[in-house]
Amino acid sequence: MTMTILMRRLRHATAALALGLLGALISPAGAAHAASFEVLVFSKTAGFRHDAIPAGIDALRALGGQHDFTVTATEDAGAFTPSNLATYEAVVFLNTTGDVLDSTQQSAFQSYVDSGGGYVGVHAAADTEYDWPYYGQLVGAWFQSHPAIQQATLRTEDRTHPATAHLGATWTRTDEWYNYRANPRPRVRVLQTLDETTYSGGSMGADHPITWCHAQGSGRSFYTGLGHTAASYADPAFRSLLLGGVRYAAGQAAADCSAPAGDGQVEAESYSSGSGVQAAEHGPASGGRTLGYIDHGDWAGYSHVTTAGARTFTAKVSSAGAGGTIEIRSGSAGGTLLGTVTVPVTGGWETFTTVTTTLTASASGPLYLRFTGAAGALFDVDTFTLGTRPTAGPLSDGVHLFYYPWYGSPAVNGSWRHWQQGGHTPPDGVGADFYPALGPYDSGDFDGAVAQHMEWVARSGAGVIVYSWWGRGSYEDRLARGVLDAARKQGIEVAWHLEPYAGRTGASTAADIAYLTSTYGSHPAFHRAADRGGKGVFYVFQSLDIADWTALDQVTGTSIVLAQTTDTTRIAHFSGMYTYDGIAGATAPGWKQAGDHARAHGLVWAPSVAPGYVDDRAVPGNSTPTVERADGAAYDRQWSNALDPAVGGSPTWVSVTSFNEWHEGSSIEPADSTPPAGHGYRTYDGAYGRTGEAAQTAYLDRTAYWVGRFEELTAGRSR
């Protein structure tokens, strides 16, 4: 137990004992008691000074009086000593600016937080201590710029955190809206984002976090970019946000502040310890800075980055020096060597390339990078990513990915199949706006492409694929058993998407369900819904094309059969509904009504969410609206709609359109970050703040985040 924690426990134990002894002697009307916790508010400025600081202090004192905590306000950095900090559960940096702590005070504060203390940063707290890498890690992101004060709309991503639980899905207010040097999302739990379409001057794009939290050592960090104006502190909603942040940071309110699942990109200059290295200013770099001044034997440590489960290392680097080697180590600069990667000479400090390596050893300590090479300057490191194995946790049987096994190549199928849609010529030209990371693969390549698909599905956290099936004896039917075998190896199960093949009727669909069950039902990967009595699951695409579905009564006793609609007057004989539409999820028309109806009648409700919809290359001249991915914001909006009970109707399952429907541009399967030139392909670059190769898996990893949210929200209630 650290001395800081021990002192806090002794102080509270003493207060409790004193109250117990005096309780019988003091009348209730005159009773006085020690506050439940204490907060230090620090507002020193070494740059711009906000005139809202007094209003902020008054608001925090008022909140303390109402919610049983004391507030001590100071601008004296001398308060940052181990013994004094130990008397507080949280420290609020209220519109601080510039270099406000010396090295001794920094060390005391770092020890305080890492041993269990709490930090709250308000607005200009992000404009503070630029030369202290630990602080950049603590606050989450440093300030870059801001437009004029104006009204904007915020989206609430997390309505379970005590700081944001009182807010609706959106919140419109007036403030000064910060842009940050880097997107903090890979390292924090984002609670609120800004909608840059609702104001002028945003520079972060579709994913613009503005309030977030994260664990820091044994302590807790909370930051909000709100709070520039004095009027903010009179706003009850903003005061509630501050209160929730303080209570979380002080350890008085529980909250999930874990970073997103998957591989997060790390700014290399955000090191927490190091030898010889410094941050270097380079405009083209992520956030405008790199980890620089690297010589032989220098190193950088990242206490916030664990090496547990790491299997790959990827870095964006530059070198106008000698080049050299990065050693990836765990625990210390001389700790377990996980792997190495060579950094070439790129010809300039602002000319970047990407290097990657497989890690052959394993350890679970914090990450350290050690640098070796010839004499003199070696190279700079801009960003890096540790890649992990597919998720080892339990996969969700409530999240289903639509999967398309209709692709063919000359090497396996004897000819190209489906890739040439829209009149294109594979392998470089395919009928899709994105180019697969695997290239134009074959759906019958079970040991290659399909095996990789199942690894990626597992990485997404989804436990079920919905297999596109086009009738008995079809190409897809012939490949089904091979896909089932590959799925089984990753713990994936297979449901079925019954497509509108020629001549389909209600009776033929019922017969097809019986055929699929008898042919594949004994396979271990055949999905049987545990929450629905172990019944097989069948989605029927374009179900409204057929008026009479009476024949389904023959199979719904043993199977779940879903209609593609939200029209509850058109689902007689079905077991529930799904939507598939990758466009409608942005507004969720009829979702709540469908969900409420399903819940009231014991039916399944499985709305579909998509990362976007772009089919221009596959269907030239198509008038279908497109949905731009907006660096992930479109996907997040659809997931948020699905999981918001007031919008999405509390889904039984969530279906994702799609894993690999490349022609509709709705895929979450990794897209090549360097596709063949001259074809106008897009990439996932920029999604959730990632670039280059790190962006290829951005949508898989974001799916894992939303799968986790879905499981949290459905825990304790019957689906």
mmCIF file with all atom_site columns, C-alpha atoms in Angstrom, residues 116-249:
data_model
loop_
_atom_site.group_PDB
_atom_site.id
_atom_site.type_symbol
_atom_site.label_atom_id
_atom_site.label_alt_id
_atom_site.label_comp_id
_atom_site.label_asym_id
_atom_site.label_entity_id
_atom_site.label_seq_id
_atom_site.pdbx_PDB_ins_code
_atom_site.Cartn_x
_atom_site.Cartn_y
_atom_site.Cartn_z
_atom_site.occupancy
_atom_site.B_iso_or_equiv
_atom_site.pdbx_formal_charge
_atom_site.auth_seq_id
_atom_site.auth_comp_id
_atom_site.auth_asym_id
_atom_site.auth_atom_id
_atom_site.pdbx_PDB_model_num
ATOM 1   C CA . GLY A 1 116 ? -4.459  6.294  -6.777  1.00 0.00 ? 116 GLY A CA 1
ATOM 2   C CA . GLY A 1 117 ? -5.231  10.014 -6.936  1.00 0.00 ? 117 GLY A CA 1
ATOM 3   C CA . GLY A 1 118 ? -7.654  11.704 -9.320  1.00 0.00 ? 118 GLY A CA 1
ATOM 4   C CA . TYR A 1 119 ? -7.169  14.372 -11.977 1.00 0.00 ? 119 TYR A CA 1
ATOM 5   C CA . VAL A 1 120 ? -9.864  16.589 -13.545 1.00 0.00 ? 120 VAL A CA 1
ATOM 6   C CA . GLY A 1 121 ? -8.911  18.829 -16.456 1.00 0.00 ? 121 GLY A CA 1
ATOM 7   C CA . VAL A 1 122 ? -11.257 21.641 -17.504 1.00 0.00 ? 122 VAL A CA 1
ATOM 8   C CA . HIS A 1 123 ? -10.966 23.371 -20.902 1.00 0.00 ? 123 HIS A CA 1
ATOM 9   C CA . ALA A 1 124 ? -7.531  25.080 -20.963 1.00 0.00 ? 124 ALA A CA 1
ATOM 10  C CA . ALA A 1 125 ? -6.047  22.318 -18.832 1.00 0.00 ? 125 ALA A CA 1
ATOM 11  C CA . ALA A 1 126 ? -5.190  20.950 -22.291 1.00 0.00 ? 126 ALA A CA 1
ATOM 12  C CA . ASP A 1 127 ? -3.158  24.138 -22.915 1.00 0.00 ? 127 ASP A CA 1
ATOM 13  C CA . THR A 1 128 ? -0.774  23.280 -20.103 1.00 0.00 ? 128 THR A CA 1
ATOM 14  C CA . GLU A 1 129 ? 2.659   21.671 -19.526 1.00 0.00 ? 129 GLU A CA 1
ATOM 15  C CA . TYR A 1 130 ? 3.565   21.020 -23.155 1.00 0.00 ? 130 TYR A CA 1
ATOM 16  C CA . ASP A 1 131 ? 7.115   20.010 -22.255 1.00 0.00 ? 131 ASP A CA 1
ATOM 17  C CA . TRP A 1 132 ? 6.065   17.331 -19.763 1.00 0.00 ? 132 TRP A CA 1
ATOM 18  C CA . PRO A 1 133 ? 5.186   14.133 -21.671 1.00 0.00 ? 133 PRO A CA 1
ATOM 19  C CA . TYR A 1 134 ? 3.469   12.543 -18.676 1.00 0.00 ? 134 TYR A CA 1
ATOM 20  C CA . TYR A 1 135 ? 1.009   15.413 -18.518 1.00 0.00 ? 135 TYR A CA 1
ATOM 21  C CA . GLY A 1 136 ? 0.100   14.975 -22.174 1.00 0.00 ? 136 GLY A CA 1
ATOM 22  C CA . GLN A 1 137 ? -0.694  11.371 -21.388 1.00 0.00 ? 137 GLN A CA 1
ATOM 23  C CA . LEU A 1 138 ? -2.675  12.391 -18.294 1.00 0.00 ? 138 LEU A CA 1
ATOM 24  C CA . VAL A 1 139 ? -4.828  15.052 -19.954 1.00 0.00 ? 139 VAL A CA 1
ATOM 25  C CA . GLY A 1 140 ? -5.292  12.869 -23.041 1.00 0.00 ? 140 GLY A CA 1
ATOM 26  C CA . ALA A 1 141 ? -4.606  15.442 -25.779 1.00 0.00 ? 141 ALA A CA 1
ATOM 27  C CA . TRP A 1 142 ? -3.029  18.871 -26.003 1.00 0.00 ? 142 TRP A CA 1
ATOM 28  C CA . PHE A 1 143 ? -4.773  21.977 -27.348 1.00 0.00 ? 143 PHE A CA 1
ATOM 29  C CA . GLN A 1 144 ? -4.036  23.020 -30.931 1.00 0.00 ? 144 GLN A CA 1
ATOM 30  C CA . SER A 1 145 ? -6.473  25.805 -31.906 1.00 0.00 ? 145 SER A CA 1
ATOM 31  C CA . HIS A 1 146 ? -10.017 27.097 -31.568 1.00 0.00 ? 146 HIS A CA 1
ATOM 32  C CA . PRO A 1 147 ? -12.509 29.130 -33.602 1.00 0.00 ? 147 PRO A CA 1
ATOM 33  C CA . ALA A 1 148 ? -14.671 31.938 -32.227 1.00 0.00 ? 148 ALA A CA 1
ATOM 34  C CA . ILE A 1 149 ? -17.162 31.220 -29.462 1.00 0.00 ? 149 ILE A CA 1
ATOM 35  C CA . GLN A 1 150 ? -20.338 29.836 -31.051 1.00 0.00 ? 150 GLN A CA 1
ATOM 36  C CA . GLN A 1 151 ? -23.153 27.363 -30.665 1.00 0.00 ? 151 GLN A CA 1
ATOM 37  C CA . ALA A 1 152 ? -22.509 23.710 -31.509 1.00 0.00 ? 152 ALA A CA 1
ATOM 38  C CA . THR A 1 153 ? -24.083 20.310 -30.975 1.00 0.00 ? 153 THR A CA 1
ATOM 39  C CA . LEU A 1 154 ? -22.405 17.646 -28.863 1.00 0.00 ? 154 LEU A CA 1
ATOM 40  C CA . ARG A 1 155 ? -23.170 13.935 -29.186 1.00 0.00 ? 155 ARG A CA 1
ATOM 41  C CA . THR A 1 156 ? -23.223 11.883 -26.006 1.00 0.00 ? 156 THR A CA 1
ATOM 42  C CA . GLU A 1 157 ? -21.351 8.632  -26.642 1.00 0.00 ? 157 GLU A CA 1
ATOM 43  C CA . ASP A 1 158 ? -21.582 7.256  -23.117 1.00 0.00 ? 158 ASP A CA 1
ATOM 44  C CA . ARG A 1 159 ? -24.747 7.781  -21.106 1.00 0.00 ? 159 ARG A CA 1
ATOM 45  C CA . THR A 1 160 ? -23.640 5.545  -18.237 1.00 0.00 ? 160 THR A CA 1
ATOM 46  C CA . HIS A 1 161 ? -20.768 7.673  -16.902 1.00 0.00 ? 161 HIS A CA 1
ATOM 47  C CA . PRO A 1 162 ? -21.790 9.842  -13.920 1.00 0.00 ? 162 PRO A CA 1
ATOM 48  C CA . ALA A 1 163 ? -20.656 12.943 -15.831 1.00 0.00 ? 163 ALA A CA 1
ATOM 49  C CA . THR A 1 164 ? -22.938 12.343 -18.814 1.00 0.00 ? 164 THR A CA 1
ATOM 50  C CA . ALA A 1 165 ? -25.750 10.121 -17.505 1.00 0.00 ? 165 ALA A CA 1
ATOM 51  C CA . HIS A 1 166 ? -28.062 13.135 -17.190 1.00 0.00 ? 166 HIS A CA 1
ATOM 52  C CA . LEU A 1 167 ? -27.664 14.165 -20.843 1.00 0.00 ? 167 LEU A CA 1
ATOM 53  C CA . GLY A 1 168 ? -29.649 13.172 -23.895 1.00 0.00 ? 168 GLY A CA 1
ATOM 54  C CA . ALA A 1 169 ? -28.209 11.803 -27.116 1.00 0.00 ? 169 ALA A CA 1
ATOM 55  C CA . THR A 1 170 ? -27.349 15.361 -28.211 1.00 0.00 ? 170 THR A CA 1
ATOM 56  C CA . TRP A 1 171 ? -26.728 18.623 -26.389 1.00 0.00 ? 171 TRP A CA 1
ATOM 57  C CA . THR A 1 172 ? -26.641 22.055 -28.031 1.00 0.00 ? 172 THR A CA 1
ATOM 58  C CA . ARG A 1 173 ? -24.758 24.800 -26.216 1.00 0.00 ? 173 ARG A CA 1
ATOM 59  C CA . THR A 1 174 ? -22.420 27.762 -26.703 1.00 0.00 ? 174 THR A CA 1
ATOM 60  C CA . ASP A 1 175 ? -18.728 27.608 -25.800 1.00 0.00 ? 175 ASP A CA 1
ATOM 61  C CA . GLU A 1 176 ? -15.219 27.876 -27.242 1.00 0.00 ? 176 GLU A CA 1
ATOM 62  C CA . TRP A 1 177 ? -14.567 24.622 -29.068 1.00 0.00 ? 177 TRP A CA 1
ATOM 63  C CA . TYR A 1 178 ? -11.034 23.273 -28.907 1.00 0.00 ? 178 TYR A CA 1
ATOM 64  C CA . ASN A 1 179 ? -9.263  21.368 -31.659 1.00 0.00 ? 179 ASN A CA 1
ATOM 65  C CA . TYR A 1 180 ? -6.570  19.024 -30.324 1.00 0.00 ? 180 TYR A CA 1
ATOM 66  C CA . ARG A 1 181 ? -3.143  18.071 -31.632 1.00 0.00 ? 181 ARG A CA 1
ATOM 67  C CA . ALA A 1 182 ? -4.115  14.404 -31.790 1.00 0.00 ? 182 ALA A CA 1
ATOM 68  C CA . ASN A 1 183 ? -7.276  12.373 -31.398 1.00 0.00 ? 183 ASN A CA 1
ATOM 69  C CA . PRO A 1 184 ? -7.205  10.810 -27.895 1.00 0.00 ? 184 PRO A CA 1
ATOM 70  C CA . ARG A 1 185 ? -9.732  8.052  -28.706 1.00 0.00 ? 185 ARG A CA 1
ATOM 71  C CA . PRO A 1 186 ? -7.287  5.115  -28.933 1.00 0.00 ? 186 PRO A CA 1
ATOM 72  C CA . ARG A 1 187 ? -6.176  5.734  -25.338 1.00 0.00 ? 187 ARG A CA 1
ATOM 73  C CA . VAL A 1 188 ? -9.325  6.953  -23.546 1.00 0.00 ? 188 VAL A CA 1
ATOM 74  C CA . ARG A 1 189 ? -13.053 6.328  -23.153 1.00 0.00 ? 189 ARG A CA 1
ATOM 75  C CA . VAL A 1 190 ? -14.724 9.118  -25.136 1.00 0.00 ? 190 VAL A CA 1
ATOM 76  C CA . LEU A 1 191 ? -17.862 10.419 -23.428 1.00 0.00 ? 191 LEU A CA 1
ATOM 77  C CA . GLN A 1 192 ? -18.837 13.276 -25.760 1.00 0.00 ? 192 GLN A CA 1
ATOM 78  C CA . THR A 1 193 ? -17.938 14.337 -29.293 1.00 0.00 ? 193 THR A CA 1
ATOM 79  C CA . LEU A 1 194 ? -18.512 17.523 -31.244 1.00 0.00 ? 194 LEU A CA 1
ATOM 80  C CA . ASP A 1 195 ? -20.540 17.518 -34.432 1.00 0.00 ? 195 ASP A CA 1
ATOM 81  C CA . GLU A 1 196 ? -18.361 19.708 -36.655 1.00 0.00 ? 196 GLU A CA 1
ATOM 82  C CA . THR A 1 197 ? -21.211 20.103 -39.144 1.00 0.00 ? 197 THR A CA 1
ATOM 83  C CA . THR A 1 198 ? -23.041 22.258 -36.596 1.00 0.00 ? 198 THR A CA 1
ATOM 84  C CA . TYR A 1 199 ? -20.401 25.003 -36.262 1.00 0.00 ? 199 TYR A CA 1
ATOM 85  C CA . SER A 1 200 ? -17.477 26.600 -38.121 1.00 0.00 ? 200 SER A CA 1
ATOM 86  C CA . GLY A 1 201 ? -13.785 26.089 -37.431 1.00 0.00 ? 201 GLY A CA 1
ATOM 87  C CA . GLY A 1 202 ? -13.548 22.453 -36.401 1.00 0.00 ? 202 GLY A CA 1
ATOM 88  C CA . SER A 1 203 ? -10.427 20.747 -37.766 1.00 0.00 ? 203 SER A CA 1
ATOM 89  C CA . MET A 1 204 ? -10.635 17.181 -36.436 1.00 0.00 ? 204 MET A CA 1
ATOM 90  C CA . GLY A 1 205 ? -13.291 15.855 -38.787 1.00 0.00 ? 205 GLY A CA 1
ATOM 91  C CA . ALA A 1 206 ? -16.088 13.463 -38.005 1.00 0.00 ? 206 ALA A CA 1
ATOM 92  C CA . ASP A 1 207 ? -14.465 12.108 -34.853 1.00 0.00 ? 207 ASP A CA 1
ATOM 93  C CA . HIS A 1 208 ? -13.919 15.103 -32.555 1.00 0.00 ? 208 HIS A CA 1
ATOM 94  C CA . PRO A 1 209 ? -13.812 14.034 -28.894 1.00 0.00 ? 209 PRO A CA 1
ATOM 95  C CA . ILE A 1 210 ? -14.447 16.819 -26.389 1.00 0.00 ? 210 ILE A CA 1
ATOM 96  C CA . THR A 1 211 ? -14.986 14.982 -23.069 1.00 0.00 ? 211 THR A CA 1
ATOM 97  C CA . TRP A 1 212 ? -13.266 11.765 -22.025 1.00 0.00 ? 212 TRP A CA 1
ATOM 98  C CA . CYS A 1 213 ? -11.843 9.737  -19.155 1.00 0.00 ? 213 CYS A CA 1
ATOM 99  C CA . HIS A 1 214 ? -9.252  7.015  -18.609 1.00 0.00 ? 214 HIS A CA 1
ATOM 100 C CA . ALA A 1 215 ? -7.353  5.132  -15.949 1.00 0.00 ? 215 ALA A CA 1
ATOM 101 C CA . GLN A 1 216 ? -3.888  6.481  -15.133 1.00 0.00 ? 216 GLN A CA 1
ATOM 102 C CA . GLY A 1 217 ? -1.698  4.081  -13.171 1.00 0.00 ? 217 GLY A CA 1
ATOM 103 C CA . SER A 1 218 ? -3.807  3.319  -10.103 1.00 0.00 ? 218 SER A CA 1
ATOM 104 C CA . GLY A 1 219 ? -5.538  6.673  -10.450 1.00 0.00 ? 219 GLY A CA 1
ATOM 105 C CA . ARG A 1 220 ? -8.194  8.249  -12.661 1.00 0.00 ? 220 ARG A CA 1
ATOM 106 C CA . SER A 1 221 ? -8.270  11.059 -15.216 1.00 0.00 ? 221 SER A CA 1
ATOM 107 C CA . PHE A 1 222 ? -11.261 13.045 -16.492 1.00 0.00 ? 222 PHE A CA 1
ATOM 108 C CA . TYR A 1 223 ? -11.126 15.896 -19.013 1.00 0.00 ? 223 TYR A CA 1
ATOM 109 C CA . THR A 1 224 ? -13.698 18.138 -20.672 1.00 0.00 ? 224 THR A CA 1
ATOM 110 C CA . GLY A 1 225 ? -13.021 20.804 -23.274 1.00 0.00 ? 225 GLY A CA 1
ATOM 111 C CA . LEU A 1 226 ? -16.109 22.711 -22.140 1.00 0.00 ? 226 LEU A CA 1
ATOM 112 C CA . GLY A 1 227 ? -15.875 25.613 -19.693 1.00 0.00 ? 227 GLY A CA 1
ATOM 113 C CA . HIS A 1 228 ? -14.399 28.633 -21.480 1.00 0.00 ? 228 HIS A CA 1
ATOM 114 C CA . THR A 1 229 ? -17.247 31.023 -20.714 1.00 0.00 ? 229 THR A CA 1
ATOM 115 C CA . ALA A 1 230 ? -18.273 32.232 -17.275 1.00 0.00 ? 230 ALA A CA 1
ATOM 116 C CA . ALA A 1 231 ? -21.891 31.520 -18.227 1.00 0.00 ? 231 ALA A CA 1
ATOM 117 C CA . SER A 1 232 ? -21.051 27.813 -18.527 1.00 0.00 ? 232 SER A CA 1
ATOM 118 C CA . TYR A 1 233 ? -20.650 27.512 -14.769 1.00 0.00 ? 233 TYR A CA 1
ATOM 119 C CA . ALA A 1 234 ? -24.209 28.717 -14.130 1.00 0.00 ? 234 ALA A CA 1
ATOM 120 C CA . ASP A 1 235 ? -25.617 26.025 -16.444 1.00 0.00 ? 235 ASP A CA 1
ATOM 121 C CA . PRO A 1 236 ? -27.085 23.161 -14.348 1.00 0.00 ? 236 PRO A CA 1
ATOM 122 C CA . ALA A 1 237 ? -26.302 20.599 -17.056 1.00 0.00 ? 237 ALA A CA 1
ATOM 123 C CA . PHE A 1 238 ? -22.652 21.665 -17.209 1.00 0.00 ? 238 PHE A CA 1
ATOM 124 C CA . ARG A 1 239 ? -22.437 21.694 -13.416 1.00 0.00 ? 239 ARG A CA 1
ATOM 125 C CA . SER A 1 240 ? -23.739 18.124 -13.387 1.00 0.00 ? 240 SER A CA 1
ATOM 126 C CA . LEU A 1 241 ? -21.059 17.165 -15.901 1.00 0.00 ? 241 LEU A CA 1
ATOM 127 C CA . LEU A 1 242 ? -18.388 18.705 -13.661 1.00 0.00 ? 242 LEU A CA 1
ATOM 128 C CA . LEU A 1 243 ? -19.819 16.975 -10.606 1.00 0.00 ? 243 LEU A CA 1
ATOM 129 C CA . GLY A 1 244 ? -19.771 13.587 -12.283 1.00 0.00 ? 244 GLY A CA 1
ATOM 130 C CA . GLY A 1 245 ? -16.192 14.117 -13.429 1.00 0.00 ? 245 GLY A CA 1
ATOM 131 C CA . VAL A 1 246 ? -15.046 15.120 -9.953  1.00 0.00 ? 246 VAL A CA 1
ATOM 132 C CA . ARG A 1 247 ? -16.826 12.213 -8.271  1.00 0.00 ? 247 ARG A CA 1
ATOM 133 C CA . TYR A 1 248 ? -15.330 9.744  -10.763 1.00 0.00 ? 248 TYR A CA 1
ATOM 134 C CA . ALA A 1 249 ? -11.814 11.167 -10.412 1.00 0.00 ? 249 ALA A CA 1
#
